[in-house]
mmCIF file of C-alpha atoms in Angstrom:
data_model
loop_
_atom_site.group_PDB
_atom_site.id
_atom_site.type_symbol
_atom_site.label_atom_id
_atom_site.label_comp_id
_atom_site.label_asym_id
_atom_site.label_seq_id
_atom_site.Cartn_x
_atom_site.Cartn_y
_atom_site.Cartn_z
ATOM 1 C CA UNK A 1117 186.786 -7.255 133.891
ATOM 2 C CA UNK A 1118 189.269 -5.196 131.711
ATOM 3 C CA UNK A 1119 192.614 -6.620 131.113
ATOM 4 C CA UNK A 1120 196.013 -4.954 131.934
ATOM 5 C CA UNK A 1121 199.281 -6.478 130.692
ATOM 6 C CA UNK A 1122 202.729 -5.788 131.767
ATOM 7 C CA UNK A 1123 206.090 -6.604 129.971
ATOM 8 C CA UNK A 1124 208.203 -8.187 130.711
ATOM 9 C CA UNK A 1125 207.025 -10.654 133.289
ATOM 10 C CA UNK A 1126 210.564 -10.849 134.764
ATOM 11 C CA UNK A 1127 213.866 -9.288 134.090
ATOM 12 C CA UNK A 1128 217.431 -9.762 135.249
ATOM 13 C CA UNK A 1129 219.948 -6.948 134.644
ATOM 14 C CA UNK A 1130 223.414 -5.885 135.820
ATOM 15 C CA UNK A 1131 223.881 -3.119 138.345
ATOM 16 C CA UNK A 1132 224.140 0.255 136.728
ATOM 17 C CA UNK A 1133 221.842 -0.414 133.731
ATOM 18 C CA UNK A 1134 218.452 0.732 133.021
ATOM 19 C CA UNK A 1135 215.269 -1.215 132.665
ATOM 20 C CA UNK A 1136 211.949 -0.215 131.138
ATOM 21 C CA UNK A 1137 208.737 -1.991 132.147
ATOM 22 C CA UNK A 1138 205.491 -1.437 130.064
ATOM 23 C CA UNK A 1139 201.940 -1.516 131.354
ATOM 24 C CA UNK A 1140 199.178 -1.727 128.741
ATOM 25 C CA UNK A 1141 195.423 -1.515 129.079
ATOM 26 C CA UNK A 1142 194.309 -3.973 126.399
ATOM 27 C CA UNK A 1143 190.642 -3.230 125.789
ATOM 28 C CA UNK A 1144 190.107 0.202 127.464
ATOM 29 C CA UNK A 1145 191.666 3.720 127.691
ATOM 30 C CA UNK A 1146 193.214 4.775 131.004
ATOM 31 C CA UNK A 1147 193.849 8.545 131.662
ATOM 32 C CA UNK A 1148 195.444 7.452 134.945
ATOM 33 C CA UNK A 1149 197.585 4.478 135.820
ATOM 34 C CA UNK A 1150 199.266 3.552 139.052
ATOM 35 C CA UNK A 1151 202.591 1.978 139.852
ATOM 36 C CA UNK A 1152 203.237 -0.059 142.908
ATOM 37 C CA UNK A 1153 206.274 -1.876 144.328
ATOM 38 C CA UNK A 1154 205.992 -4.963 146.565
ATOM 39 C CA UNK A 1155 208.871 -6.440 148.616
ATOM 40 C CA UNK A 1156 208.661 -10.097 149.703
ATOM 41 C CA UNK A 1157 206.232 -10.536 152.524
ATOM 42 C CA UNK A 1158 205.252 -6.900 152.316
ATOM 43 C CA UNK A 1159 202.413 -4.751 151.119
ATOM 44 C CA UNK A 1160 202.029 -3.308 147.760
ATOM 45 C CA UNK A 1161 203.313 0.359 148.200
ATOM 46 C CA UNK A 1162 202.045 2.925 145.678
ATOM 47 C CA UNK A 1163 204.906 4.565 144.016
ATOM 48 C CA UNK A 1164 203.327 7.074 141.710
ATOM 49 C CA UNK A 1165 200.256 8.007 139.807
ATOM 50 C CA UNK A 1166 200.834 8.138 135.997
ATOM 51 C CA UNK A 1167 198.856 10.865 134.119
ATOM 52 C CA UNK A 1168 198.535 10.544 130.295
ATOM 53 C CA UNK A 1169 200.029 13.693 128.720
ATOM 54 C CA UNK A 1170 201.452 15.127 131.925
ATOM 55 C CA UNK A 1171 204.074 14.412 134.628
ATOM 56 C CA UNK A 1172 203.539 11.723 137.008
ATOM 57 C CA UNK A 1173 202.933 12.389 140.765
ATOM 58 C CA UNK A 1174 205.247 10.580 142.938
ATOM 59 C CA UNK A 1175 204.564 9.548 146.575
ATOM 60 C CA UNK A 1176 206.722 10.725 149.426
ATOM 61 C CA UNK A 1177 210.101 9.047 149.462
ATOM 62 C CA UNK A 1178 210.108 7.742 145.832
ATOM 63 C CA UNK A 1179 212.883 9.292 143.821
ATOM 64 C CA UNK A 1180 211.445 10.640 140.508
ATOM 65 C CA UNK A 1181 214.806 10.720 138.856
ATOM 66 C CA UNK A 1182 215.273 7.053 139.689
ATOM 67 C CA UNK A 1183 211.995 5.922 138.559
ATOM 68 C CA UNK A 1184 210.943 7.514 135.277
ATOM 69 C CA UNK A 1185 207.260 7.248 134.409
ATOM 70 C CA UNK A 1186 205.937 8.096 131.013
ATOM 71 C CA UNK A 1187 202.338 7.920 130.021
ATOM 72 C CA UNK A 1188 202.451 8.633 126.352
ATOM 73 C CA UNK A 1189 199.185 7.273 125.306
ATOM 74 C CA UNK A 1190 195.801 6.255 126.814
ATOM 75 C CA UNK A 1191 196.742 2.509 126.823
ATOM 76 C CA UNK A 1192 200.507 2.659 127.585
ATOM 77 C CA UNK A 1193 202.610 3.740 130.672
ATOM 78 C CA UNK A 1194 206.096 2.872 131.099
ATOM 79 C CA UNK A 1195 208.363 2.722 134.317
ATOM 80 C CA UNK A 1196 212.053 3.056 133.644
ATOM 81 C CA UNK A 1197 214.340 2.096 136.594
ATOM 82 C CA UNK A 1198 217.459 4.081 135.898
ATOM 83 C CA UNK A 1199 221.033 3.014 137.035
ATOM 84 C CA UNK A 1200 219.487 0.100 138.767
ATOM 85 C CA UNK A 1201 221.097 -1.470 141.991
ATOM 86 C CA UNK A 1202 220.426 -4.671 143.916
ATOM 87 C CA UNK A 1203 218.184 -2.596 146.352
ATOM 88 C CA UNK A 1204 215.847 -1.978 143.436
ATOM 89 C CA UNK A 1205 215.137 -5.615 143.017
ATOM 90 C CA UNK A 1206 211.393 -6.035 143.778
ATOM 91 C CA UNK A 1207 207.961 -6.899 142.173
ATOM 92 C CA UNK A 1208 206.480 -4.004 140.232
ATOM 93 C CA UNK A 1209 202.831 -3.799 139.602
ATOM 94 C CA UNK A 1210 200.767 -1.451 137.572
ATOM 95 C CA UNK A 1211 197.035 -0.658 137.617
ATOM 96 C CA UNK A 1212 194.617 1.207 135.226
ATOM 97 C CA UNK A 1213 191.266 2.609 135.966
ATOM 98 C CA UNK A 1214 188.408 1.333 133.815
ATOM 99 C CA UNK A 1215 186.762 4.588 133.148
ATOM 100 C CA UNK A 1216 189.871 6.713 132.587
ATOM 101 C CA UNK A 1217 191.157 5.922 136.068
ATOM 102 C CA UNK A 1218 190.808 9.236 137.924
ATOM 103 C CA UNK A 1219 187.464 9.272 139.447
ATOM 104 C CA UNK A 1220 186.318 8.121 142.861
ATOM 105 C CA UNK A 1221 184.399 4.903 141.430
ATOM 106 C CA UNK A 1222 187.045 3.967 138.768
ATOM 107 C CA UNK A 1223 187.604 0.486 139.674
ATOM 108 C CA UNK A 1224 191.495 -0.194 139.236
ATOM 109 C CA UNK A 1225 192.440 -3.317 137.149
ATOM 110 C CA UNK A 1226 195.785 -4.645 137.932
ATOM 111 C CA UNK A 1227 198.502 -6.113 135.615
ATOM 112 C CA UNK A 1228 200.269 -9.437 136.658
ATOM 113 C CA UNK A 1229 203.574 -7.731 137.799
ATOM 114 C CA UNK A 1230 207.129 -7.570 136.725
ATOM 115 C CA UNK A 1231 209.853 -9.134 138.854
ATOM 116 C CA UNK A 1232 213.041 -7.205 138.572
ATOM 117 C CA UNK A 1233 216.327 -8.738 139.729
ATOM 118 C CA UNK A 1234 219.493 -6.574 139.676
ATOM 119 C CA UNK A 1235 222.797 -8.345 140.097
ATOM 120 C CA UNK B 427 198.847 7.269 158.746
ATOM 121 C CA UNK B 428 196.539 4.837 157.127
ATOM 122 C CA UNK B 429 197.482 1.190 157.378
ATOM 123 C CA UNK B 430 196.145 -2.482 156.998
ATOM 124 C CA UNK B 431 197.073 -5.466 159.092
ATOM 125 C CA UNK B 432 196.185 -8.888 157.913
ATOM 126 C CA UNK B 433 197.026 -12.231 159.220
ATOM 127 C CA UNK B 434 200.177 -14.044 158.055
ATOM 128 C CA UNK B 435 199.907 -17.116 155.997
ATOM 129 C CA UNK B 436 199.807 -19.424 154.576
ATOM 130 C CA UNK B 437 196.383 -20.615 155.596
ATOM 131 C CA UNK B 438 196.038 -24.322 154.815
ATOM 132 C CA UNK B 439 192.514 -25.803 154.825
ATOM 133 C CA UNK B 440 190.718 -28.871 153.398
ATOM 134 C CA UNK B 441 188.189 -28.626 150.782
ATOM 135 C CA UNK B 442 184.606 -27.482 152.212
ATOM 136 C CA UNK B 443 186.340 -26.130 155.349
ATOM 137 C CA UNK B 444 185.247 -22.804 156.789
ATOM 138 C CA UNK B 445 187.614 -19.803 155.982
ATOM 139 C CA UNK B 446 188.509 -16.663 157.939
ATOM 140 C CA UNK B 447 191.113 -14.321 157.108
ATOM 141 C CA UNK B 448 191.478 -11.369 159.487
ATOM 142 C CA UNK B 449 191.971 -7.808 158.560
ATOM 143 C CA UNK B 450 192.141 -4.715 160.674
ATOM 144 C CA UNK B 451 192.763 -1.225 159.698
ATOM 145 C CA UNK B 452 193.909 2.088 160.863
ATOM 146 C CA UNK B 453 192.720 5.245 159.168
ATOM 147 C CA UNK B 454 191.371 8.841 159.688
ATOM 148 C CA UNK B 455 187.780 9.246 158.654
ATOM 149 C CA UNK B 456 185.749 6.638 156.961
ATOM 150 C CA UNK B 457 187.547 4.770 154.237
ATOM 151 C CA UNK B 458 186.304 2.241 151.687
ATOM 152 C CA UNK B 459 187.517 -1.174 152.414
ATOM 153 C CA UNK B 460 188.374 -3.874 149.754
ATOM 154 C CA UNK B 461 189.420 -7.425 149.383
ATOM 155 C CA UNK B 462 191.456 -8.327 146.263
ATOM 156 C CA UNK B 463 192.439 -11.930 145.206
ATOM 157 C CA UNK B 464 195.594 -12.736 143.103
ATOM 158 C CA UNK B 465 195.602 -16.028 141.307
ATOM 159 C CA UNK B 466 198.985 -17.494 140.287
ATOM 160 C CA UNK B 467 200.419 -15.673 137.197
ATOM 161 C CA UNK B 468 197.594 -13.032 137.231
ATOM 162 C CA UNK B 469 197.045 -9.499 138.292
ATOM 163 C CA UNK B 470 194.959 -8.663 141.463
ATOM 164 C CA UNK B 471 191.253 -8.721 141.051
ATOM 165 C CA UNK B 472 188.666 -6.916 143.133
ATOM 166 C CA UNK B 473 186.610 -9.628 145.139
ATOM 167 C CA UNK B 474 184.424 -7.555 147.015
ATOM 168 C CA UNK B 475 184.138 -4.083 148.712
ATOM 169 C CA UNK B 476 182.328 -2.036 151.407
ATOM 170 C CA UNK B 477 182.100 1.771 151.492
ATOM 171 C CA UNK B 478 180.496 2.461 154.851
ATOM 172 C CA UNK B 479 180.117 1.015 158.331
ATOM 173 C CA UNK B 480 177.892 -2.135 158.596
ATOM 174 C CA UNK B 481 178.015 -2.683 154.742
ATOM 175 C CA UNK B 482 178.518 -6.258 153.840
ATOM 176 C CA UNK B 483 180.437 -7.005 150.718
ATOM 177 C CA UNK B 484 179.881 -10.409 149.030
ATOM 178 C CA UNK B 485 180.985 -12.157 145.909
ATOM 179 C CA UNK B 486 181.542 -15.772 144.856
ATOM 180 C CA UNK B 487 180.517 -17.054 148.194
ATOM 181 C CA UNK B 488 182.973 -14.747 150.114
ATOM 182 C CA UNK B 489 181.762 -12.025 152.327
ATOM 183 C CA UNK B 490 183.154 -9.331 154.643
ATOM 184 C CA UNK B 491 181.458 -6.797 156.918
ATOM 185 C CA UNK B 492 182.714 -3.294 157.523
ATOM 186 C CA UNK B 493 182.860 -3.102 161.364
ATOM 187 C CA UNK B 494 183.768 0.303 162.400
ATOM 188 C CA UNK B 495 183.732 -0.391 166.182
ATOM 189 C CA UNK B 496 186.473 -3.046 165.804
ATOM 190 C CA UNK B 497 188.112 -1.430 162.701
ATOM 191 C CA UNK B 498 187.941 -4.777 161.021
ATOM 192 C CA UNK B 499 186.908 -6.363 157.654
ATOM 193 C CA UNK B 500 187.311 -9.972 158.158
ATOM 194 C CA UNK B 501 186.980 -12.248 154.893
ATOM 195 C CA UNK B 502 184.882 -15.384 155.404
ATOM 196 C CA UNK B 503 183.651 -18.244 153.121
ATOM 197 C CA UNK B 504 181.395 -20.952 154.360
ATOM 198 C CA UNK B 505 182.849 -23.867 152.239
ATOM 199 C CA UNK B 506 186.230 -23.451 150.440
ATOM 200 C CA UNK B 507 187.342 -25.103 147.151
ATOM 201 C CA UNK B 508 190.583 -25.981 145.744
ATOM 202 C CA UNK B 509 190.054 -23.256 143.049
ATOM 203 C CA UNK B 510 190.117 -20.676 145.900
ATOM 204 C CA UNK B 511 193.712 -21.194 146.457
ATOM 205 C CA UNK B 512 195.187 -17.649 145.893
ATOM 206 C CA UNK B 513 196.730 -14.733 147.736
ATOM 207 C CA UNK B 514 194.082 -12.507 149.221
ATOM 208 C CA UNK B 515 194.843 -8.710 149.975
ATOM 209 C CA UNK B 516 192.810 -6.631 152.157
ATOM 210 C CA UNK B 517 192.987 -2.703 151.347
ATOM 211 C CA UNK B 518 191.495 0.515 152.070
ATOM 212 C CA UNK B 519 191.223 3.933 150.405
ATOM 213 C CA UNK B 520 190.123 7.406 151.445
ATOM 214 C CA UNK B 521 189.240 8.237 147.855
ATOM 215 C CA UNK B 522 187.220 5.410 146.363
ATOM 216 C CA UNK B 523 189.492 3.125 144.175
ATOM 217 C CA UNK B 524 192.381 5.745 144.207
ATOM 218 C CA UNK B 525 195.488 5.230 146.143
ATOM 219 C CA UNK B 526 194.809 1.909 147.613
ATOM 220 C CA UNK B 527 196.678 1.035 150.956
ATOM 221 C CA UNK B 528 197.243 -2.759 150.861
ATOM 222 C CA UNK B 529 197.911 -5.231 153.599
ATOM 223 C CA UNK B 530 200.753 -7.782 153.203
ATOM 224 C CA UNK B 531 198.600 -10.486 151.732
ATOM 225 C CA UNK B 532 197.509 -14.045 152.962
ATOM 226 C CA UNK B 533 198.163 -17.026 150.962
ATOM 227 C CA UNK B 534 195.321 -19.674 150.961
ATOM 228 C CA UNK B 535 196.179 -23.140 150.154
ATOM 229 C CA UNK B 536 193.154 -25.561 149.818
ATOM 230 C CA UNK B 537 193.689 -29.231 149.427
ATOM 231 C CA UNK B 538 191.286 -31.795 148.002
#
């Protein structure tokens, strides 16, 4: 299958700072990428759908000003957690569709995740 | 709303034992159902899927049958190996692979 990478794999930051997480599709182009958040012993929760060249679509209850998503190219989407607080500590996972990512049959390929700890 | 419930882990088995990981779902209409596996340090990988009632998905010796009457999609394998140790996620979607709704994941530990 196709490969999706995330960077960094883990990050620790101070409360009030901003953190950027990168998601890259290494050997294919993805028009659409997805960002998920996972709390310990809980499900992956979809946060937003990232669309190349346009604004992201956020799920209900996700603060778009808090979690800034930029999809500047067909192989890169970034998630910036702004003014991070301890409650933002979590595991963030991205996925990208193998054939652009937006159609019904586009299998999603997942990155290994980024663990964010806010002190 | 749509949701997935799967058994809590960890599930601990000896090599060559039979595996069942239960998964039930709540959804409107007829969702597609999936099992994903996550090995340590890696991203989730699609293990198998089923798109309609009575479909059986299978891959690498694992299989699951879409049971509409019991709203279940239990994962089974006849003889597990140490290399099967991983976290398994059951998921559903009303839109193919888009907007997946995941269960909490079940960790499987297989000892030699």
